[in-house]
């Protein structure tokens, strides 16, 4: 067993200003997602500034809702340590909380702009999952969101480079790199979404497919983690929400097709709000 120095969580210090890798990685994921969505919006004859305008509201609201979600499910700790509530650079941003904020913001924005929420969501879905794939590496830098204990041999058998294996050595033990499992799953979902939107899916179904595929991966990865937000001692909230999202998304796909309330995803000039 080795005694490895973890990668420094701090990327840069400028006097009183400390810049963490966690924030840089999350920011890069958002930026790359914005580029992708903006390019696709332009290709679909939407105002190319639509996602720039939306993100001005969605980013702060999503960060707030993601943090609020996390804090509420760790309320005892944060009541005892109120000074830590705003310390998002330490980690503790719940993806499901961020999604709630993003969807709510997008619905309001779409209504105000009189455009289709489903069209916005379909365009944004690959960007969202790509951002999530990148963002998980922020957890890697913080040595958080890892799984249960494993051996170094187990990690070596996964053909992982030493710099990942060594970062998974935490307080005298090695752990499942669940951040990596989820990141790779999300990256796979990203490519699947790019493919399926070209094959006659209905408007809204790219986004709903994102919810289904992401939730399936999250359900299984969550079962390996040691830091899950819990409803009870045995019930993991992320797994419950993942199952609910799969069920709701499948129902919405069926319901909207039954009601014929969908159009082909790329049919121009139609808003099915």
mmCIF file of C-alpha atoms in Angstrom:
data_model
loop_
_atom_site.group_PDB
_atom_site.id
_atom_site.type_symbol
_atom_site.label_atom_id
_atom_site.label_comp_id
_atom_site.label_asym_id
_atom_site.label_seq_id
_atom_site.Cartn_x
_atom_site.Cartn_y
_atom_site.Cartn_z
ATOM 1 C CA UNK A 1 0.000 0.000 0.000
ATOM 2 C CA UNK A 2 1.271 3.444 -0.857
ATOM 3 C CA UNK A 3 1.044 6.828 0.726
ATOM 4 C CA UNK A 4 0.054 9.105 -2.134
ATOM 5 C CA UNK A 5 -0.384 12.829 -2.106
ATOM 6 C CA UNK A 6 -3.759 13.668 -3.658
ATOM 7 C CA UNK A 7 -3.961 16.090 -6.543
ATOM 8 C CA UNK A 8 -4.303 19.606 -5.171
ATOM 9 C CA UNK A 9 -7.945 20.733 -5.264
ATOM 10 C CA UNK A 10 -6.752 24.314 -5.701
ATOM 11 C CA UNK A 11 -5.911 25.322 -9.260
ATOM 12 C CA UNK A 12 -4.801 28.878 -8.588
ATOM 13 C CA UNK A 13 -4.472 31.340 -5.712
ATOM 14 C CA UNK A 14 -4.463 35.067 -6.444
ATOM 15 C CA UNK A 15 -4.127 36.845 -3.134
ATOM 16 C CA UNK A 16 -7.413 36.319 -1.277
ATOM 17 C CA UNK A 17 -8.988 34.638 -4.316
ATOM 18 C CA UNK A 18 -8.832 30.852 -4.466
ATOM 19 C CA UNK A 19 -9.850 29.087 -7.667
ATOM 20 C CA UNK A 20 -10.693 25.399 -7.307
ATOM 21 C CA UNK A 21 -10.479 22.731 -9.996
ATOM 22 C CA UNK A 22 -14.040 21.756 -9.087
ATOM 23 C CA UNK A 23 -15.353 25.122 -10.260
ATOM 24 C CA UNK A 24 -13.154 25.199 -13.364
ATOM 25 C CA UNK A 25 -14.318 21.754 -14.474
ATOM 26 C CA UNK A 26 -18.002 22.524 -13.844
ATOM 27 C CA UNK A 27 -17.595 25.815 -15.715
ATOM 28 C CA UNK A 28 -15.908 24.097 -18.655
ATOM 29 C CA UNK A 29 -18.752 21.588 -18.873
ATOM 30 C CA UNK A 30 -21.307 24.410 -18.946
ATOM 31 C CA UNK A 31 -19.339 26.297 -21.579
ATOM 32 C CA UNK A 32 -18.969 23.290 -23.861
ATOM 33 C CA UNK A 33 -22.653 22.483 -23.481
ATOM 34 C CA UNK A 34 -23.577 26.075 -24.340
ATOM 35 C CA UNK A 35 -21.451 25.960 -27.503
ATOM 36 C CA UNK A 36 -23.097 22.733 -28.626
ATOM 37 C CA UNK A 37 -26.644 23.942 -27.902
ATOM 38 C CA UNK A 38 -26.079 27.304 -29.567
ATOM 39 C CA UNK A 39 -24.770 25.651 -32.717
ATOM 40 C CA UNK A 40 -27.756 23.312 -32.844
ATOM 41 C CA UNK A 41 -30.231 26.136 -32.167
ATOM 42 C CA UNK A 42 -28.829 28.075 -35.108
ATOM 43 C CA UNK A 43 -29.099 25.003 -37.317
ATOM 44 C CA UNK A 44 -32.750 24.660 -36.294
ATOM 45 C CA UNK A 45 -33.596 28.272 -37.164
ATOM 46 C CA UNK A 46 -33.887 29.415 -33.581
ATOM 47 C CA UNK A 47 -32.360 32.679 -32.417
ATOM 48 C CA UNK A 48 -28.726 31.739 -31.745
ATOM 49 C CA UNK A 49 -28.808 33.850 -28.582
ATOM 50 C CA UNK A 50 -31.662 31.854 -27.075
ATOM 51 C CA UNK A 51 -29.414 29.650 -24.945
ATOM 52 C CA UNK A 52 -27.176 32.553 -23.942
ATOM 53 C CA UNK A 53 -30.249 34.350 -22.598
ATOM 54 C CA UNK A 54 -31.604 31.209 -20.977
ATOM 55 C CA UNK A 55 -28.327 30.378 -19.229
ATOM 56 C CA UNK A 56 -28.201 33.816 -17.615
ATOM 57 C CA UNK A 57 -31.177 32.650 -15.561
ATOM 58 C CA UNK A 58 -30.726 28.886 -15.588
ATOM 59 C CA UNK A 59 -27.150 28.744 -14.256
ATOM 60 C CA UNK A 60 -27.668 30.656 -10.984
ATOM 61 C CA UNK A 61 -31.104 29.125 -10.391
ATOM 62 C CA UNK A 62 -29.824 25.600 -11.074
ATOM 63 C CA UNK A 63 -26.789 26.052 -8.819
ATOM 64 C CA UNK A 64 -29.043 27.383 -6.082
ATOM 65 C CA UNK A 65 -31.561 24.553 -6.432
ATOM 66 C CA UNK A 66 -28.779 21.939 -6.661
ATOM 67 C CA UNK A 67 -27.228 23.221 -3.451
ATOM 68 C CA UNK A 68 -30.577 23.639 -1.701
ATOM 69 C CA UNK A 69 -31.503 20.066 -2.590
ATOM 70 C CA UNK A 70 -28.221 18.786 -1.149
ATOM 71 C CA UNK A 71 -28.512 20.882 2.006
ATOM 72 C CA UNK A 72 -32.107 19.799 2.677
ATOM 73 C CA UNK A 73 -31.117 16.141 2.599
ATOM 74 C CA UNK A 74 -28.165 16.854 4.940
ATOM 75 C CA UNK A 75 -30.095 19.260 7.114
ATOM 76 C CA UNK A 76 -28.791 18.079 10.473
ATOM 77 C CA UNK A 77 -25.196 18.693 9.423
ATOM 78 C CA UNK A 78 -25.853 22.136 7.966
ATOM 79 C CA UNK A 79 -27.939 23.243 10.943
ATOM 80 C CA UNK A 80 -24.886 22.483 13.056
ATOM 81 C CA UNK A 81 -22.523 24.052 10.469
ATOM 82 C CA UNK A 82 -24.422 26.935 8.839
ATOM 83 C CA UNK A 83 -21.187 28.496 7.621
ATOM 84 C CA UNK A 84 -20.780 25.565 5.226
ATOM 85 C CA UNK A 85 -24.100 26.062 3.448
ATOM 86 C CA UNK A 86 -22.604 28.308 0.750
ATOM 87 C CA UNK A 87 -19.305 26.412 0.446
ATOM 88 C CA UNK A 88 -20.084 24.839 -2.923
ATOM 89 C CA UNK A 89 -16.369 24.693 -3.783
ATOM 90 C CA UNK A 90 -16.196 21.861 -1.239
ATOM 91 C CA UNK A 91 -18.659 19.894 -3.370
ATOM 92 C CA UNK A 92 -22.225 19.043 -2.486
ATOM 93 C CA UNK A 93 -24.191 19.964 -5.599
ATOM 94 C CA UNK A 94 -26.984 17.497 -6.342
ATOM 95 C CA UNK A 95 -27.629 16.872 -10.035
ATOM 96 C CA UNK A 96 -31.313 16.135 -9.492
ATOM 97 C CA UNK A 97 -31.739 19.435 -7.671
ATOM 98 C CA UNK A 98 -30.020 21.240 -10.530
ATOM 99 C CA UNK A 99 -32.291 19.548 -13.059
ATOM 100 C CA UNK A 100 -35.378 20.696 -11.185
ATOM 101 C CA UNK A 101 -34.138 24.283 -11.308
ATOM 102 C CA UNK A 102 -33.123 24.064 -14.966
ATOM 103 C CA UNK A 103 -36.426 22.561 -16.117
ATOM 104 C CA UNK A 104 -38.502 25.041 -14.137
ATOM 105 C CA UNK A 105 -36.490 27.967 -15.499
ATOM 106 C CA UNK A 106 -36.732 26.662 -19.062
ATOM 107 C CA UNK A 107 -40.514 26.230 -18.855
ATOM 108 C CA UNK A 108 -40.969 29.811 -17.688
ATOM 109 C CA UNK A 109 -38.486 31.107 -20.270
ATOM 110 C CA UNK A 110 -40.169 29.208 -23.112
ATOM 111 C CA UNK A 111 -43.574 30.600 -22.162
ATOM 112 C CA UNK A 112 -42.235 34.143 -22.006
ATOM 113 C CA UNK A 113 -40.557 33.800 -25.406
ATOM 114 C CA UNK A 114 -43.494 31.864 -26.909
ATOM 115 C CA UNK A 115 -41.334 29.011 -28.109
ATOM 116 C CA UNK A 116 -41.603 25.286 -27.510
ATOM 117 C CA UNK A 117 -40.197 24.058 -24.209
ATOM 118 C CA UNK A 118 -39.848 20.596 -25.758
ATOM 119 C CA UNK A 119 -37.787 21.980 -28.626
ATOM 120 C CA UNK A 120 -35.465 23.752 -26.189
ATOM 121 C CA UNK A 121 -35.201 20.629 -24.050
ATOM 122 C CA UNK A 122 -34.412 18.374 -27.009
ATOM 123 C CA UNK A 123 -31.665 20.684 -28.219
ATOM 124 C CA UNK A 124 -30.247 21.037 -24.713
ATOM 125 C CA UNK A 125 -30.355 17.350 -23.730
ATOM 126 C CA UNK A 126 -27.014 16.308 -25.301
ATOM 127 C CA UNK A 127 -25.418 19.422 -23.805
ATOM 128 C CA UNK A 128 -26.743 18.600 -20.346
ATOM 129 C CA UNK A 129 -25.444 15.036 -20.318
ATOM 130 C CA UNK A 130 -22.080 16.133 -21.752
ATOM 131 C CA UNK A 131 -21.799 18.733 -18.986
ATOM 132 C CA UNK A 132 -22.582 16.034 -16.425
ATOM 133 C CA UNK A 133 -19.923 13.729 -17.898
ATOM 134 C CA UNK A 134 -17.328 16.493 -17.589
ATOM 135 C CA UNK A 135 -18.560 17.711 -14.208
ATOM 136 C CA UNK A 136 -17.981 14.342 -12.559
ATOM 137 C CA UNK A 137 -14.256 14.987 -12.867
ATOM 138 C CA UNK A 138 -14.750 17.786 -10.365
ATOM 139 C CA UNK A 139 -15.697 15.045 -7.901
ATOM 140 C CA UNK A 140 -12.479 13.271 -8.835
ATOM 141 C CA UNK A 141 -10.430 16.343 -7.943
ATOM 142 C CA UNK A 142 -12.230 16.618 -4.599
ATOM 143 C CA UNK A 143 -11.879 12.863 -3.902
ATOM 144 C CA UNK A 144 -15.624 12.645 -3.344
ATOM 145 C CA UNK A 145 -18.612 10.741 -4.779
ATOM 146 C CA UNK A 146 -16.541 7.560 -4.669
ATOM 147 C CA UNK A 147 -17.777 4.054 -4.040
ATOM 148 C CA UNK A 148 -17.044 1.341 -1.533
ATOM 149 C CA UNK A 149 -13.574 0.071 -0.677
ATOM 150 C CA UNK A 150 -11.649 -2.016 -3.224
ATOM 151 C CA UNK A 151 -8.081 -3.202 -3.663
ATOM 152 C CA UNK A 152 -5.421 -1.596 -5.799
ATOM 153 C CA UNK A 153 -5.308 -4.804 -7.825
ATOM 154 C CA UNK A 154 -8.998 -4.360 -8.656
ATOM 155 C CA UNK A 155 -8.325 -0.850 -9.982
ATOM 156 C CA UNK A 156 -5.281 -1.998 -11.924
ATOM 157 C CA UNK A 157 -7.375 -4.747 -13.524
ATOM 158 C CA UNK A 158 -9.663 -1.986 -14.841
ATOM 159 C CA UNK A 159 -6.624 -0.746 -16.804
ATOM 160 C CA UNK A 160 -6.781 2.637 -15.106
ATOM 161 C CA UNK A 161 -3.742 4.941 -15.220
ATOM 162 C CA UNK A 162 -1.798 5.415 -11.998
ATOM 163 C CA UNK A 163 -2.892 9.031 -11.574
ATOM 164 C CA UNK A 164 -6.526 7.910 -11.282
ATOM 165 C CA UNK A 165 -5.688 4.920 -9.068
ATOM 166 C CA UNK A 166 -3.588 7.072 -6.748
ATOM 167 C CA UNK A 167 -6.340 9.682 -6.445
ATOM 168 C CA UNK A 168 -8.677 6.894 -5.347
ATOM 169 C CA UNK A 169 -6.388 6.229 -2.377
ATOM 170 C CA UNK A 170 -8.190 8.076 0.394
ATOM 171 C CA UNK A 171 -7.441 7.859 4.115
ATOM 172 C CA UNK A 172 -5.525 4.626 3.782
ATOM 173 C CA UNK A 173 -7.794 2.720 1.396
ATOM 174 C CA UNK A 174 -8.714 2.470 -2.281
ATOM 175 C CA UNK A 175 -12.261 3.062 -3.478
ATOM 176 C CA UNK A 176 -14.473 2.452 -6.511
ATOM 177 C CA UNK A 177 -14.037 5.398 -8.939
ATOM 178 C CA UNK A 178 -17.798 5.829 -9.270
ATOM 179 C CA UNK A 179 -17.232 9.308 -10.663
ATOM 180 C CA UNK A 180 -15.529 7.610 -13.630
ATOM 181 C CA UNK A 181 -18.240 4.998 -14.096
ATOM 182 C CA UNK A 182 -20.900 7.681 -14.276
ATOM 183 C CA UNK A 183 -18.793 9.966 -16.452
ATOM 184 C CA UNK A 184 -18.245 7.202 -19.018
ATOM 185 C CA UNK A 185 -21.933 6.237 -18.936
ATOM 186 C CA UNK A 186 -22.957 9.864 -19.458
ATOM 187 C CA UNK A 187 -20.532 10.231 -22.354
ATOM 188 C CA UNK A 188 -22.073 7.145 -23.965
ATOM 189 C CA UNK A 189 -25.557 8.608 -23.480
ATOM 190 C CA UNK A 190 -24.352 11.821 -25.148
ATOM 191 C CA UNK A 191 -23.484 9.962 -28.353
ATOM 192 C CA UNK A 192 -26.706 7.945 -28.224
ATOM 193 C CA UNK A 193 -28.769 11.149 -28.000
ATOM 194 C CA UNK A 194 -26.939 12.656 -30.963
ATOM 195 C CA UNK A 195 -27.822 9.545 -32.936
ATOM 196 C CA UNK A 196 -31.451 8.997 -31.966
ATOM 197 C CA UNK A 197 -32.620 12.518 -32.738
ATOM 198 C CA UNK A 198 -31.900 11.798 -36.397
ATOM 199 C CA UNK A 199 -34.163 8.758 -36.573
ATOM 200 C CA UNK A 200 -37.709 10.064 -36.499
ATOM 201 C CA UNK A 201 -38.223 10.531 -32.766
ATOM 202 C CA UNK A 202 -40.971 12.930 -31.798
ATOM 203 C CA UNK A 203 -40.413 16.347 -30.340
ATOM 204 C CA UNK A 204 -39.663 16.042 -26.639
ATOM 205 C CA UNK A 205 -38.430 12.480 -26.877
ATOM 206 C CA UNK A 206 -34.731 13.304 -27.063
ATOM 207 C CA UNK A 207 -35.021 15.016 -23.676
ATOM 208 C CA UNK A 208 -37.182 12.225 -22.260
ATOM 209 C CA UNK A 209 -34.679 9.657 -23.585
ATOM 210 C CA UNK A 210 -31.963 11.591 -21.776
ATOM 211 C CA UNK A 211 -33.905 11.319 -18.509
ATOM 212 C CA UNK A 212 -34.400 7.579 -19.006
ATOM 213 C CA UNK A 213 -30.830 6.721 -19.992
ATOM 214 C CA UNK A 214 -29.165 8.956 -17.422
ATOM 215 C CA UNK A 215 -31.438 7.616 -14.683
ATOM 216 C CA UNK A 216 -30.680 3.979 -15.525
ATOM 217 C CA UNK A 217 -26.939 4.584 -15.214
ATOM 218 C CA UNK A 218 -27.324 6.699 -12.095
ATOM 219 C CA UNK A 219 -29.447 4.026 -10.395
ATOM 220 C CA UNK A 220 -26.717 1.391 -10.681
ATOM 221 C CA UNK A 221 -23.759 3.682 -9.948
ATOM 222 C CA UNK A 222 -25.533 5.131 -6.921
ATOM 223 C CA UNK A 223 -25.720 1.660 -5.419
ATOM 224 C CA UNK A 224 -21.911 1.631 -5.165
ATOM 225 C CA UNK A 225 -21.519 5.017 -3.524
ATOM 226 C CA UNK A 226 -20.853 5.643 0.163
ATOM 227 C CA UNK A 227 -22.048 9.253 0.317
ATOM 228 C CA UNK A 228 -25.591 8.894 -0.981
ATOM 229 C CA UNK A 229 -28.343 11.192 0.204
ATOM 230 C CA UNK A 230 -30.737 8.925 2.084
ATOM 231 C CA UNK A 231 -34.489 8.915 2.649
ATOM 232 C CA UNK A 232 -34.133 6.216 5.290
ATOM 233 C CA UNK A 233 -31.157 4.165 6.466
ATOM 234 C CA UNK A 234 -31.650 1.806 3.512
ATOM 235 C CA UNK A 235 -33.327 3.934 0.836
ATOM 236 C CA UNK A 236 -31.195 6.143 -1.418
ATOM 237 C CA UNK A 237 -33.011 9.236 -2.668
ATOM 238 C CA UNK A 238 -31.142 9.308 -6.003
ATOM 239 C CA UNK A 239 -32.252 5.761 -6.798
ATOM 240 C CA UNK A 240 -35.867 6.555 -5.927
ATOM 241 C CA UNK A 241 -35.824 9.657 -8.136
ATOM 242 C CA UNK A 242 -34.096 7.770 -10.944
ATOM 243 C CA UNK A 243 -36.820 5.132 -10.976
ATOM 244 C CA UNK A 244 -39.498 7.844 -10.839
ATOM 245 C CA UNK A 245 -37.922 9.695 -13.779
ATOM 246 C CA UNK A 246 -37.766 6.514 -15.869
ATOM 247 C CA UNK A 247 -41.411 5.782 -15.165
ATOM 248 C CA UNK A 248 -42.568 9.369 -15.748
ATOM 249 C CA UNK A 249 -40.589 9.704 -18.983
ATOM 250 C CA UNK A 250 -41.919 6.452 -20.413
ATOM 251 C CA UNK A 251 -45.450 7.517 -19.502
ATOM 252 C CA UNK A 252 -45.008 10.925 -21.157
ATOM 253 C CA UNK A 253 -43.674 9.367 -24.354
ATOM 254 C CA UNK A 254 -46.677 7.027 -24.472
ATOM 255 C CA UNK A 255 -49.213 9.704 -23.467
ATOM 256 C CA UNK A 256 -48.017 12.343 -25.913
ATOM 257 C CA UNK A 257 -48.026 9.857 -28.766
ATOM 258 C CA UNK A 258 -51.512 8.667 -27.831
ATOM 259 C CA UNK A 259 -52.753 12.254 -27.780
ATOM 260 C CA UNK A 260 -50.818 13.012 -30.970
ATOM 261 C CA UNK A 261 -49.439 16.088 -29.222
ATOM 262 C CA UNK A 262 -45.991 15.635 -30.718
ATOM 263 C CA UNK A 263 -44.408 16.605 -34.006
ATOM 264 C CA UNK A 264 -41.336 15.143 -35.587
ATOM 265 C CA UNK A 265 -38.394 16.603 -33.744
ATOM 266 C CA UNK A 266 -36.945 18.606 -36.615
ATOM 267 C CA UNK A 267 -40.137 19.767 -38.275
ATOM 268 C CA UNK A 268 -39.583 23.481 -38.646
ATOM 269 C CA UNK A 269 -41.973 26.293 -37.833
ATOM 270 C CA UNK A 270 -44.071 24.396 -35.286
ATOM 271 C CA UNK A 271 -44.203 25.005 -31.555
ATOM 272 C CA UNK A 272 -45.948 22.252 -29.602
ATOM 273 C CA UNK A 273 -45.868 23.842 -26.192
#
